[in-house]
Amino acid sequence: MAPHAFVNGDGQQKRNSITILVTGFGPFQERYPINPSFEIARSLPSILPSKTADGLDIHIITYGTPIHVSYREVYELVPLLHESFQGTVDLVLHIGMASGRSFYTFELHGHRDGYTRNKDLEGKTLPPDHGLIHFQDCPSMMTTSFDCAGLLKDWKANITDIPETSPAHAADVRPSEDAGHYLCDYIYFNSLAWFDRQSGSLDGTKASNRPVMFLHVPADSDSVTLAKGREVTMALIEAMVSNWCSLDEDERR
């Protein structure tokens, strides 16, 4: 039985919590010795109280090591990571940074191809046929299973509820259709593909097929920006859980 469930008086298994796995990346070049994505991830609380009608507490598991900005590491790590948490984690949130912006975006799509231009920290790109060789069973673009229109609505509502005294009050949050064709995009696609393969229904429409989201945060790593990013991220996590809980049980399986 999953650790986030109990059996009620009728002998039926019921949830009392939902668990989300969160990851962040490590340093990126000399310009960004501190990657805000991991700093935000590791600052998150282990439990968020319920804001859903289901009364489910949110358990947050942060992957304790910043992910190296390397195609090889991401390709090798993602399946091991998900296999180690299989049966424990319900949802996944990857966080990465995007330089030159002050707003926050969740990504709608991950891409299989197009990683031939920008080198990772090992000085490597991916060959043009990498996707076709390793993900030949997957479409060239994969989409999260979350209801993104509803997710954005809930995320914005949660942002509105943040007190005016917080740096995250009225934060600019948006959806994005371009994850960047770099490591952020690549880890997102790898996770989407892993879940779809596990479901046995590639590019299926059930929410459980691909319960993965990617969040891009600004690249600044000062204390105020990190505090803002932490609250914006918690607002997104709460929206993800609300989105998930709005579905019937068959859709979650």
Short mmCIF file of C-alpha atoms in Angstrom, two decimals, residues 137-139 141-145 189-212:
data_model
loop_
_atom_site.label_atom_id
_atom_site.label_comp_id
_atom_site.label_asym_id
_atom_site.label_seq_id
_atom_site.Cartn_x
_atom_site.Cartn_y
_atom_site.Cartn_z
CA ASP A 137 8.67 5.07 -29.89
CA CYS A 138 7.88 8.65 -28.85
CA PRO A 139 6.45 11.57 -30.81
CA MET A 141 6.90 16.66 -29.09
CA MET A 142 5.29 15.50 -25.88
CA THR A 143 2.80 17.38 -23.74
CA THR A 144 2.14 17.22 -20.04
CA SER A 145 -1.10 15.54 -18.96
CA PHE A 189 11.03 15.29 -22.51
CA ASN A 190 12.88 12.43 -20.82
CA SER A 191 10.45 12.47 -17.88
CA LEU A 192 7.39 12.72 -20.10
CA ALA A 193 8.67 9.80 -22.17
CA TRP A 194 9.41 7.70 -19.09
CA PHE A 195 5.90 8.09 -17.71
CA ASP A 196 4.27 7.45 -21.07
CA ARG A 197 6.28 4.26 -21.52
CA GLN A 198 5.26 3.11 -18.06
CA SER A 199 1.59 3.76 -18.80
CA GLY A 200 1.76 1.67 -21.96
CA SER A 201 -0.13 4.35 -23.83
CA LEU A 202 2.29 6.63 -25.64
CA ASP A 203 0.87 10.13 -25.91
CA GLY A 204 -2.23 8.95 -24.05
CA THR A 205 -4.79 11.39 -22.71
CA LYS A 206 -5.21 10.21 -19.11
CA ALA A 207 -3.79 12.51 -16.44
CA SER A 208 -1.66 9.70 -15.06
CA ASN A 209 0.11 9.23 -18.40
CA ARG A 210 2.42 12.23 -17.94
CA PRO A 211 1.96 13.91 -14.51
CA VAL A 212 5.07 16.04 -15.09
#
